[in-house]
């Protein structure tokens, strides 16, 4: 009989690693699978100033490395590789990695996070790193005294615009409507910033480039249909995130935006399968709230195992 694990955690962002710390301290010997972006979205940020316990702030990668070490200290087992399939139709559950390896487990904690959405413009992917970015905190530094455009009208777009204004000479926000979606506080902050200007009712329709990278963005006014070309050095996406749930097929209930639906905080529609962090959180998307839900998932998994052994 193949080895059946107590708990497999998929994803190594703050929620997954917190779940690993808690389940390993509960002697469940969890296995955590790193996925495509070990450490999650925080590894692409610079300074994290709002995670409690670090009065001077801490870099995103360092915070994640600390969490990883803390989970390792209590005998969490780590595995690299991407999960391509999870058969949750019968117990024990079967997790399949890209390498073909299969793992049997009594409980699963899904903490696969969410990835930034792209517009799907021609050349967009090819220009990543050459003017196109979905992470202002990672790449903003390269746009000192340059002109950048940010697309989106929510908190992400405005936060990116604010961050970019520290470096860039001018930040234009391209928004498809005449009203921002972002919170009032964020709007006040952004609209007061002399470096930030919103271009209303407009969408990008083409990215223009030469051998060195992005040179301009062609936009269209959605009310008049008028098109114009705007010179730009950077094009930042701020149009939201897509939860990483593709490997689950239709087994787990999702909401309309694709986030995993949970009840009792972290329980999915399948008993023994829990979800935590950004993959089930369309609202807060903070490292600390992700870590909190990782703790909840671990405690629920522990109780589930106690009740079903
Ligand atoms: P949102 O869904 O709130 O906003 C996405 C924005 O992008 C909207 O303005 C939307 O336009 C626009 N958009 C979406 N698709 C397209 C498209 N194809 N073309 C053009 N524009 C498009 O996502 P966010 O990532 O901004 O925020 C998600 C959640 O995370 C929110 O709850 C937010 O409050 C939270 N958050 C909080 C932060 C903080 O407090 N510091 C920071 C970042 C996020 P439209 O408005 O027309 O729909």
mmCIF file of C-alpha atoms and ligand atoms in Angstrom:
data_model
loop_
_atom_site.group_PDB
_atom_site.id
_atom_site.type_symbol
_atom_site.label_atom_id
_atom_site.label_comp_id
_atom_site.label_asym_id
_atom_site.label_seq_id
_atom_site.Cartn_x
_atom_site.Cartn_y
_atom_site.Cartn_z
ATOM 1 C CA UNK A 1 0.000 0.000 0.000
ATOM 2 C CA UNK A 2 1.410 3.360 -1.008
ATOM 3 C CA UNK A 3 2.200 5.844 1.710
ATOM 4 C CA UNK A 4 -0.842 7.997 2.521
ATOM 5 C CA UNK A 5 0.028 11.432 3.841
ATOM 6 C CA UNK A 6 -1.993 13.287 6.455
ATOM 7 C CA UNK A 7 -1.847 16.624 4.738
ATOM 8 C CA UNK A 8 -0.635 18.032 1.432
ATOM 9 C CA UNK A 9 -0.436 21.804 1.102
ATOM 10 C CA UNK A 10 -0.323 23.213 -2.426
ATOM 11 C CA UNK A 11 1.421 26.596 -2.693
ATOM 12 C CA UNK A 12 4.131 28.292 -0.652
ATOM 13 C CA UNK A 13 2.890 31.842 -0.152
ATOM 14 C CA UNK A 14 2.074 33.208 3.331
ATOM 15 C CA UNK A 15 -1.119 31.122 3.624
ATOM 16 C CA UNK A 16 0.521 27.830 2.609
ATOM 17 C CA UNK A 17 3.582 28.327 4.781
ATOM 18 C CA UNK A 18 1.471 29.323 7.784
ATOM 19 C CA UNK A 19 -0.635 26.194 7.240
ATOM 20 C CA UNK A 20 2.648 24.240 7.119
ATOM 21 C CA UNK A 21 3.888 25.776 10.397
ATOM 22 C CA UNK A 22 0.642 24.887 12.160
ATOM 23 C CA UNK A 23 0.191 21.386 10.721
ATOM 24 C CA UNK A 24 3.821 20.478 11.313
ATOM 25 C CA UNK A 25 3.660 21.706 14.908
ATOM 26 C CA UNK A 26 0.585 19.464 15.259
ATOM 27 C CA UNK A 27 2.765 16.508 14.181
ATOM 28 C CA UNK A 28 0.921 15.940 10.925
ATOM 29 C CA UNK A 29 4.178 15.798 8.910
ATOM 30 C CA UNK A 30 2.781 17.925 6.081
ATOM 31 C CA UNK A 31 4.148 17.944 2.578
ATOM 32 C CA UNK A 32 4.127 21.357 0.920
ATOM 33 C CA UNK A 33 4.447 21.706 -2.848
ATOM 34 C CA UNK A 34 6.117 24.881 -4.034
ATOM 35 C CA UNK A 35 4.464 25.475 -7.400
ATOM 36 C CA UNK A 36 5.598 27.841 -10.132
ATOM 37 C CA UNK A 37 6.347 30.796 -7.898
ATOM 38 C CA UNK A 38 7.898 29.502 -4.668
ATOM 39 C CA UNK A 39 7.168 32.005 -1.910
ATOM 40 C CA UNK A 40 4.239 33.463 -3.842
ATOM 41 C CA UNK A 41 3.571 37.065 -4.790
ATOM 42 C CA UNK A 42 5.562 38.542 -1.889
ATOM 43 C CA UNK A 43 8.776 37.337 -3.473
ATOM 44 C CA UNK A 44 8.176 39.933 -6.178
ATOM 45 C CA UNK A 45 7.725 42.840 -3.786
ATOM 46 C CA UNK A 46 10.349 44.973 -2.133
ATOM 47 C CA UNK A 47 9.558 46.304 1.312
ATOM 48 C CA UNK A 48 6.657 44.924 3.366
ATOM 49 C CA UNK A 49 5.770 47.511 5.992
ATOM 50 C CA UNK A 50 2.415 46.239 7.209
ATOM 51 C CA UNK A 51 3.209 42.721 8.423
ATOM 52 C CA UNK A 52 3.026 42.926 12.235
ATOM 53 C CA UNK A 53 6.213 42.173 14.124
ATOM 54 C CA UNK A 54 8.602 44.054 11.853
ATOM 55 C CA UNK A 55 8.631 47.661 13.056
ATOM 56 C CA UNK A 56 11.207 48.691 10.466
ATOM 57 C CA UNK A 57 9.587 46.646 7.672
ATOM 58 C CA UNK A 58 11.055 43.573 6.008
ATOM 59 C CA UNK A 59 11.714 42.671 2.384
ATOM 60 C CA UNK A 60 9.133 40.348 0.794
ATOM 61 C CA UNK A 61 11.667 37.635 -0.116
ATOM 62 C CA UNK A 62 13.184 37.733 3.389
ATOM 63 C CA UNK A 63 9.772 37.442 5.031
ATOM 64 C CA UNK A 64 8.978 34.407 2.885
ATOM 65 C CA UNK A 65 12.367 32.846 3.546
ATOM 66 C CA UNK A 66 11.770 33.271 7.294
ATOM 67 C CA UNK A 67 8.375 31.586 7.010
ATOM 68 C CA UNK A 68 9.925 28.750 4.995
ATOM 69 C CA UNK A 69 12.642 28.209 7.633
ATOM 70 C CA UNK A 70 10.049 28.279 10.392
ATOM 71 C CA UNK A 71 7.986 25.592 8.635
ATOM 72 C CA UNK A 72 11.143 23.509 7.981
ATOM 73 C CA UNK A 73 12.094 23.725 11.662
ATOM 74 C CA UNK A 74 9.012 21.675 12.572
ATOM 75 C CA UNK A 75 9.670 19.044 9.893
ATOM 76 C CA UNK A 76 7.539 20.231 7.041
ATOM 77 C CA UNK A 77 8.597 18.345 3.942
ATOM 78 C CA UNK A 78 9.117 20.516 0.854
ATOM 79 C CA UNK A 79 8.747 19.467 -2.741
ATOM 80 C CA UNK A 80 9.370 21.488 -5.893
ATOM 81 C CA UNK A 81 7.114 21.067 -8.871
ATOM 82 C CA UNK A 82 3.764 22.037 -10.232
ATOM 83 C CA UNK A 83 0.553 20.216 -9.412
ATOM 84 C CA UNK A 84 -1.204 19.411 -12.688
ATOM 85 C CA UNK A 85 -4.119 17.406 -11.334
ATOM 86 C CA UNK A 86 -5.931 16.669 -8.104
ATOM 87 C CA UNK A 87 -8.400 13.805 -7.949
ATOM 88 C CA UNK A 88 -10.691 14.793 -5.095
ATOM 89 C CA UNK A 89 -13.505 12.413 -6.049
ATOM 90 C CA UNK A 90 -12.428 9.654 -3.673
ATOM 91 C CA UNK A 91 -10.393 9.272 -0.503
ATOM 92 C CA UNK A 92 -7.499 9.236 -0.150
ATOM 93 C CA UNK A 93 -7.159 12.166 -2.546
ATOM 94 C CA UNK A 94 -4.567 11.871 -5.328
ATOM 95 C CA UNK A 95 -2.318 14.785 -6.223
ATOM 96 C CA UNK A 96 -0.370 14.519 -9.488
ATOM 97 C CA UNK A 97 2.746 16.545 -10.223
ATOM 98 C CA UNK A 98 4.006 17.633 -13.625
ATOM 99 C CA UNK A 99 6.756 15.027 -13.294
ATOM 100 C CA UNK A 100 4.071 12.316 -13.208
ATOM 101 C CA UNK A 101 4.615 11.576 -9.514
ATOM 102 C CA UNK A 102 1.399 10.942 -7.572
ATOM 103 C CA UNK A 103 0.840 11.593 -3.883
ATOM 104 C CA UNK A 104 -1.982 10.166 -1.770
ATOM 105 C CA UNK A 105 -3.309 12.241 1.092
ATOM 106 C CA UNK A 106 -6.139 12.369 3.619
ATOM 107 C CA UNK A 107 -6.449 16.167 3.521
ATOM 108 C CA UNK A 108 -5.522 18.882 1.043
ATOM 109 C CA UNK A 109 -4.943 22.564 1.750
ATOM 110 C CA UNK A 110 -5.139 24.658 -1.409
ATOM 111 C CA UNK A 111 -3.078 27.836 -1.087
ATOM 112 C CA UNK A 112 -2.195 28.466 -4.713
ATOM 113 C CA UNK A 113 -2.864 32.213 -4.625
ATOM 114 C CA UNK A 114 -3.737 34.365 -7.584
ATOM 115 C CA UNK A 115 -1.794 35.720 -10.550
ATOM 116 C CA UNK A 116 -1.994 39.155 -12.127
ATOM 117 C CA UNK A 117 -4.287 39.426 -15.140
ATOM 118 C CA UNK A 118 -2.972 40.594 -18.488
ATOM 119 C CA UNK A 119 -5.004 42.367 -21.183
ATOM 120 C CA UNK A 120 -4.274 39.815 -23.893
ATOM 121 C CA UNK A 121 -2.869 42.445 -26.271
ATOM 122 C CA UNK A 122 -0.658 41.314 -29.123
ATOM 123 C CA UNK A 123 3.035 41.568 -28.025
ATOM 124 C CA UNK A 124 2.047 41.967 -24.374
ATOM 125 C CA UNK A 125 3.731 38.773 -23.211
ATOM 126 C CA UNK A 126 6.774 39.306 -25.443
ATOM 127 C CA UNK A 127 7.290 42.772 -23.912
ATOM 128 C CA UNK A 128 7.265 41.605 -20.292
ATOM 129 C CA UNK A 129 10.520 42.907 -18.861
ATOM 130 C CA UNK A 130 10.873 45.281 -21.835
ATOM 131 C CA UNK A 131 8.317 47.851 -20.731
ATOM 132 C CA UNK A 132 5.365 45.660 -19.729
ATOM 133 C CA UNK A 133 4.917 44.682 -16.090
ATOM 134 C CA UNK A 134 2.219 43.578 -13.673
ATOM 135 C CA UNK A 135 4.251 44.472 -10.602
ATOM 136 C CA UNK A 136 5.076 48.113 -9.925
ATOM 137 C CA UNK A 137 6.893 47.275 -6.710
ATOM 138 C CA UNK A 138 9.189 44.893 -8.578
ATOM 139 C CA UNK A 139 9.927 47.034 -11.612
ATOM 140 C CA UNK A 140 9.108 50.630 -10.659
ATOM 141 C CA UNK A 141 12.729 51.380 -9.898
ATOM 142 C CA UNK A 142 13.606 51.044 -13.597
ATOM 143 C CA UNK A 143 11.302 53.911 -14.562
ATOM 144 C CA UNK A 144 13.092 56.806 -12.911
ATOM 145 C CA UNK A 145 12.186 60.025 -14.780
ATOM 146 C CA UNK A 146 10.248 58.047 -17.362
ATOM 147 C CA UNK A 147 6.636 58.122 -18.521
ATOM 148 C CA UNK A 148 4.430 55.187 -17.552
ATOM 149 C CA UNK A 149 0.835 54.152 -18.127
ATOM 150 C CA UNK A 150 -1.109 51.999 -15.674
ATOM 151 C CA UNK A 151 -4.290 50.271 -16.786
ATOM 152 C CA UNK A 152 -7.182 49.743 -14.347
ATOM 153 C CA UNK A 153 -9.305 51.762 -11.953
ATOM 154 C CA UNK A 154 -9.272 49.655 -8.786
ATOM 155 C CA UNK A 155 -7.088 49.697 -5.683
ATOM 156 C CA UNK A 156 -4.344 47.713 -7.388
ATOM 157 C CA UNK A 157 -4.033 50.208 -10.252
ATOM 158 C CA UNK A 158 -4.033 53.196 -7.923
ATOM 159 C CA UNK A 159 -1.565 51.604 -5.557
ATOM 160 C CA UNK A 160 0.729 50.841 -8.512
ATOM 161 C CA UNK A 161 0.330 54.397 -9.799
ATOM 162 C CA UNK A 162 1.201 55.830 -6.385
ATOM 163 C CA UNK A 163 4.261 53.639 -6.096
ATOM 164 C CA UNK A 164 5.398 54.437 -9.645
ATOM 165 C CA UNK A 165 5.018 58.185 -9.020
ATOM 166 C CA UNK A 166 7.995 57.941 -6.651
ATOM 167 C CA UNK A 167 10.203 57.215 -9.651
ATOM 168 C CA UNK A 168 8.490 58.171 -12.895
ATOM 169 C CA UNK A 169 8.183 61.727 -14.202
ATOM 170 C CA UNK A 170 4.533 61.136 -15.101
ATOM 171 C CA UNK A 171 2.031 58.361 -14.437
ATOM 172 C CA UNK A 172 -1.099 58.091 -16.575
ATOM 173 C CA UNK A 173 -3.920 55.831 -15.452
ATOM 174 C CA UNK A 174 -5.962 54.390 -18.307
ATOM 175 C CA UNK A 175 -9.434 53.603 -17.068
ATOM 176 C CA UNK A 176 -12.260 52.219 -19.163
ATOM 177 C CA UNK A 177 -14.996 54.156 -17.335
ATOM 178 C CA UNK A 178 -15.577 57.704 -16.081
ATOM 179 C CA UNK A 179 -15.468 56.670 -12.445
ATOM 180 C CA UNK A 180 -12.855 54.784 -10.440
ATOM 181 C CA UNK A 181 -13.613 51.548 -8.639
ATOM 182 C CA UNK A 182 -10.903 52.069 -6.012
ATOM 183 C CA UNK A 183 -11.645 52.937 -2.373
ATOM 184 C CA UNK A 184 -12.305 56.587 -1.566
ATOM 185 C CA UNK A 185 -9.092 56.934 0.444
ATOM 186 C CA UNK A 186 -7.009 55.523 -2.389
ATOM 187 C CA UNK A 187 -8.738 57.798 -4.924
ATOM 188 C CA UNK A 188 -8.162 60.924 -2.811
ATOM 189 C CA UNK A 189 -4.528 60.045 -2.483
ATOM 190 C CA UNK A 190 -3.983 59.351 -6.167
ATOM 191 C CA UNK A 191 -6.005 62.259 -7.539
ATOM 192 C CA UNK A 192 -4.107 64.702 -5.309
ATOM 193 C CA UNK A 193 -0.765 63.469 -6.638
ATOM 194 C CA UNK A 194 0.470 66.007 -9.223
ATOM 195 C CA UNK A 195 2.377 63.293 -11.106
ATOM 196 C CA UNK A 196 -0.749 61.152 -11.631
ATOM 197 C CA UNK A 197 -3.345 61.878 -14.301
ATOM 198 C CA UNK A 198 -6.331 59.727 -15.204
ATOM 199 C CA UNK A 199 -7.278 59.244 -18.839
ATOM 200 C CA UNK A 200 -10.967 58.434 -18.542
ATOM 201 C CA UNK A 201 -13.108 56.117 -20.681
ATOM 202 C CA UNK A 202 -10.076 54.732 -22.447
ATOM 203 C CA UNK A 203 -8.606 51.303 -23.097
ATOM 204 C CA UNK A 204 -5.268 50.230 -24.521
ATOM 205 C CA UNK A 205 -5.657 48.474 -27.856
ATOM 206 C CA UNK A 206 -2.080 48.047 -29.076
ATOM 207 C CA UNK A 207 1.464 48.140 -27.741
ATOM 208 C CA UNK A 208 4.078 49.644 -30.051
ATOM 209 C CA UNK A 209 7.722 48.725 -29.752
ATOM 210 C CA UNK A 210 11.128 48.847 -31.380
ATOM 211 C CA UNK A 211 14.192 46.653 -30.823
ATOM 212 C CA UNK A 212 14.789 48.106 -27.363
ATOM 213 C CA UNK A 213 11.254 47.430 -26.145
ATOM 214 C CA UNK A 214 7.983 49.291 -25.591
ATOM 215 C CA UNK A 215 7.767 52.774 -27.111
ATOM 216 C CA UNK A 216 4.084 53.697 -27.094
ATOM 217 C CA UNK A 217 0.574 52.526 -26.375
ATOM 218 C CA UNK A 218 -2.347 53.009 -28.728
ATOM 219 C CA UNK A 219 -5.536 53.755 -26.845
ATOM 220 C CA UNK A 220 -9.165 54.083 -27.774
ATOM 221 C CA UNK A 221 -11.791 56.277 -26.188
ATOM 222 C CA UNK A 222 -14.672 53.875 -25.601
ATOM 223 C CA UNK A 223 -17.291 56.642 -25.871
ATOM 224 C CA UNK A 224 -16.121 58.271 -29.101
ATOM 225 C CA UNK A 225 -14.147 55.428 -30.683
ATOM 226 C CA UNK A 226 -11.289 57.880 -31.219
ATOM 227 C CA UNK A 227 -7.825 56.305 -31.240
ATOM 228 C CA UNK A 228 -4.566 57.953 -30.242
ATOM 229 C CA UNK A 229 -0.950 56.966 -29.766
ATOM 230 C CA UNK A 230 0.740 57.875 -26.492
ATOM 231 C CA UNK A 231 4.473 57.662 -25.996
ATOM 232 C CA UNK A 232 5.349 55.568 -22.967
ATOM 233 C CA UNK A 233 8.294 53.783 -21.398
ATOM 234 C CA UNK A 234 6.238 51.514 -19.186
ATOM 235 C CA UNK A 235 2.854 49.784 -19.323
ATOM 236 C CA UNK A 236 1.664 48.389 -15.987
ATOM 237 C CA UNK A 237 -1.288 46.073 -15.537
ATOM 238 C CA UNK A 238 -3.567 46.756 -12.577
ATOM 239 C CA UNK A 239 -6.747 45.018 -13.690
ATOM 240 C CA UNK A 240 -7.022 42.417 -10.988
ATOM 241 C CA UNK A 241 -5.922 38.870 -10.352
ATOM 242 C CA UNK A 242 -6.982 35.411 -11.458
ATOM 243 C CA UNK A 243 -7.085 32.732 -8.755
ATOM 244 C CA UNK A 244 -4.899 29.727 -9.577
ATOM 245 C CA UNK A 245 -7.419 26.901 -9.672
ATOM 246 C CA UNK A 246 -6.979 25.413 -13.177
ATOM 247 C CA UNK A 247 -5.606 22.089 -11.896
ATOM 248 C CA UNK A 248 -8.836 21.482 -9.968
ATOM 249 C CA UNK A 249 -11.117 21.148 -12.959
ATOM 250 C CA UNK A 250 -14.752 21.424 -11.922
ATOM 251 C CA UNK A 251 -14.442 19.533 -8.653
ATOM 252 C CA UNK A 252 -14.280 22.537 -6.357
ATOM 253 C CA UNK A 253 -17.022 25.168 -6.296
ATOM 254 C CA UNK A 254 -15.836 28.567 -7.448
ATOM 255 C CA UNK A 255 -17.530 31.956 -7.328
ATOM 256 C CA UNK A 256 -18.249 34.010 -10.461
ATOM 257 C CA UNK A 257 -14.749 35.494 -10.463
ATOM 258 C CA UNK A 258 -13.145 32.067 -10.098
ATOM 259 C CA UNK A 259 -12.227 32.266 -6.397
ATOM 260 C CA UNK A 260 -12.774 29.088 -4.371
ATOM 261 C CA UNK A 261 -16.025 29.286 -2.427
ATOM 262 C CA UNK A 262 -15.497 28.548 1.254
ATOM 263 C CA UNK A 263 -17.754 28.136 4.267
ATOM 264 C CA UNK A 264 -16.661 28.030 7.910
ATOM 265 C CA UNK A 265 -13.850 30.313 6.684
ATOM 266 C CA UNK A 266 -11.744 27.728 4.872
ATOM 267 C CA UNK A 267 -13.856 24.643 4.082
ATOM 268 C CA UNK A 268 -14.572 23.859 0.429
ATOM 269 C CA UNK A 269 -17.483 21.822 -0.946
ATOM 270 C CA UNK A 270 -15.371 18.672 -0.486
ATOM 271 C CA UNK A 271 -14.838 17.356 3.039
ATOM 272 C CA UNK A 272 -11.153 17.234 3.863
ATOM 273 C CA UNK A 273 -10.224 19.850 1.259
ATOM 274 C CA UNK A 274 -9.519 23.338 2.564
ATOM 275 C CA UNK A 275 -8.592 26.587 0.844
ATOM 276 C CA UNK A 276 -6.787 29.617 2.222
ATOM 277 C CA UNK A 277 -5.142 32.824 1.061
ATOM 278 C CA UNK A 278 -5.729 34.711 -2.186
ATOM 279 C CA UNK A 279 -7.180 31.702 -4.005
ATOM 280 C CA UNK A 280 -10.320 32.106 -1.879
ATOM 281 C CA UNK A 281 -10.113 35.787 -0.962
ATOM 282 C CA UNK A 282 -11.347 38.354 -3.485
ATOM 283 C CA UNK A 283 -11.493 41.046 -0.820
ATOM 284 C CA UNK A 284 -8.436 41.556 1.386
ATOM 285 C CA UNK A 285 -5.523 39.990 -0.492
ATOM 286 C CA UNK A 286 -3.049 40.870 2.236
ATOM 287 C CA UNK A 287 -0.131 38.759 3.470
ATOM 288 C CA UNK A 288 -1.423 38.922 7.014
ATOM 289 C CA UNK A 289 -4.984 37.884 6.124
ATOM 290 C CA UNK A 290 -3.587 35.071 3.954
ATOM 291 C CA UNK A 291 -1.420 33.899 6.860
ATOM 292 C CA UNK A 292 -4.459 34.062 9.158
ATOM 293 C CA UNK A 293 -6.521 31.886 6.860
ATOM 294 C CA UNK A 294 -3.590 29.453 6.532
ATOM 295 C CA UNK A 295 -3.753 29.008 10.295
ATOM 296 C CA UNK A 296 -7.514 28.397 10.095
ATOM 297 C CA UNK A 297 -7.096 25.792 7.320
ATOM 298 C CA UNK A 298 -4.438 23.964 9.335
ATOM 299 C CA UNK A 299 -6.596 23.828 12.448
ATOM 300 C CA UNK A 300 -9.618 22.631 10.430
ATOM 301 C CA UNK A 301 -7.480 19.941 8.749
ATOM 302 C CA UNK A 302 -6.166 18.804 12.125
ATOM 303 C CA UNK A 303 -9.710 18.531 13.513
ATOM 304 C CA UNK A 304 -10.920 16.738 10.395
ATOM 305 C CA UNK A 305 -8.138 14.156 10.767
ATOM 306 C CA UNK A 306 -8.902 13.689 14.467
ATOM 307 C CA UNK A 307 -12.587 13.105 13.688
ATOM 308 C CA UNK A 308 -11.982 10.754 10.754
ATOM 309 C CA UNK A 309 -9.170 8.533 11.985
HETATM 310 P P1 LIG B 1 -10.625 45.216 -9.023
HETATM 311 O O1 LIG B 1 -11.421 44.136 -9.635
HETATM 312 O O2 LIG B 1 -11.135 45.936 -7.834
HETATM 313 O O3 LIG B 1 -10.358 46.333 -10.135
HETATM 314 C C1 LIG B 1 -9.936 45.998 -11.417
HETATM 315 C C2 LIG B 1 -9.939 47.275 -12.258
HETATM 316 O O4 LIG B 1 -9.446 46.960 -13.552
HETATM 317 C C3 LIG B 1 -11.321 47.862 -12.419
HETATM 318 O O5 LIG B 1 -11.266 49.263 -12.360
HETATM 319 C C4 LIG B 1 -11.741 47.372 -13.800
HETATM 320 O O6 LIG B 1 -12.575 48.292 -14.463
HETATM 321 C C5 LIG B 1 -10.419 47.299 -14.524
HETATM 322 N N1 LIG B 1 -10.408 46.258 -15.536
HETATM 323 C C6 LIG B 1 -10.642 44.925 -15.352
HETATM 324 N N2 LIG B 1 -10.539 44.271 -16.520
HETATM 325 C C7 LIG B 1 -10.206 45.198 -17.442
HETATM 326 C C8 LIG B 1 -9.961 45.136 -18.843
HETATM 327 N N3 LIG B 1 -9.980 43.982 -19.510
HETATM 328 N N4 LIG B 1 -9.661 46.282 -19.472
HETATM 329 C C9 LIG B 1 -9.605 47.457 -18.818
HETATM 330 N N5 LIG B 1 -9.817 47.583 -17.489
HETATM 331 C C10 LIG B 1 -10.121 46.459 -16.824
HETATM 332 O O7 LIG B 1 -9.192 44.555 -8.770
HETATM 333 P P2 LIG B 1 -7.997 45.087 -7.841
HETATM 334 O O8 LIG B 1 -6.881 44.178 -8.108
HETATM 335 O O9 LIG B 1 -7.776 46.534 -8.034
HETATM 336 O O10 LIG B 1 -8.519 44.856 -6.360
HETATM 337 C C11 LIG B 1 -8.978 43.560 -5.942
HETATM 338 C C12 LIG B 1 -9.290 43.595 -4.436
HETATM 339 O O11 LIG B 1 -8.093 43.759 -3.676
HETATM 340 C C13 LIG B 1 -10.207 44.748 -4.062
HETATM 341 O O12 LIG B 1 -11.081 44.309 -3.069
HETATM 342 C C14 LIG B 1 -9.266 45.777 -3.517
HETATM 343 O O13 LIG B 1 -9.891 46.634 -2.583
HETATM 344 C C15 LIG B 1 -8.189 44.910 -2.855
HETATM 345 N N6 LIG B 1 -6.901 45.613 -2.838
HETATM 346 C C16 LIG B 1 -6.595 46.355 -1.749
HETATM 347 C C17 LIG B 1 -5.417 47.075 -1.689
HETATM 348 C C18 LIG B 1 -5.138 47.864 -0.472
HETATM 349 O O14 LIG B 1 -6.017 48.030 0.346
HETATM 350 N N7 LIG B 1 -3.930 48.377 -0.318
HETATM 351 C C19 LIG B 1 -4.463 47.074 -2.796
HETATM 352 C C20 LIG B 1 -4.888 46.286 -3.915
HETATM 353 C C21 LIG B 1 -6.081 45.599 -3.930
HETATM 354 P P3 LIG B 1 -14.085 48.565 -13.943
HETATM 355 O O15 LIG B 1 -13.939 49.419 -12.735
HETATM 356 O O16 LIG B 1 -14.713 49.246 -15.104
HETATM 357 O O17 LIG B 1 -14.652 47.219 -13.670
#
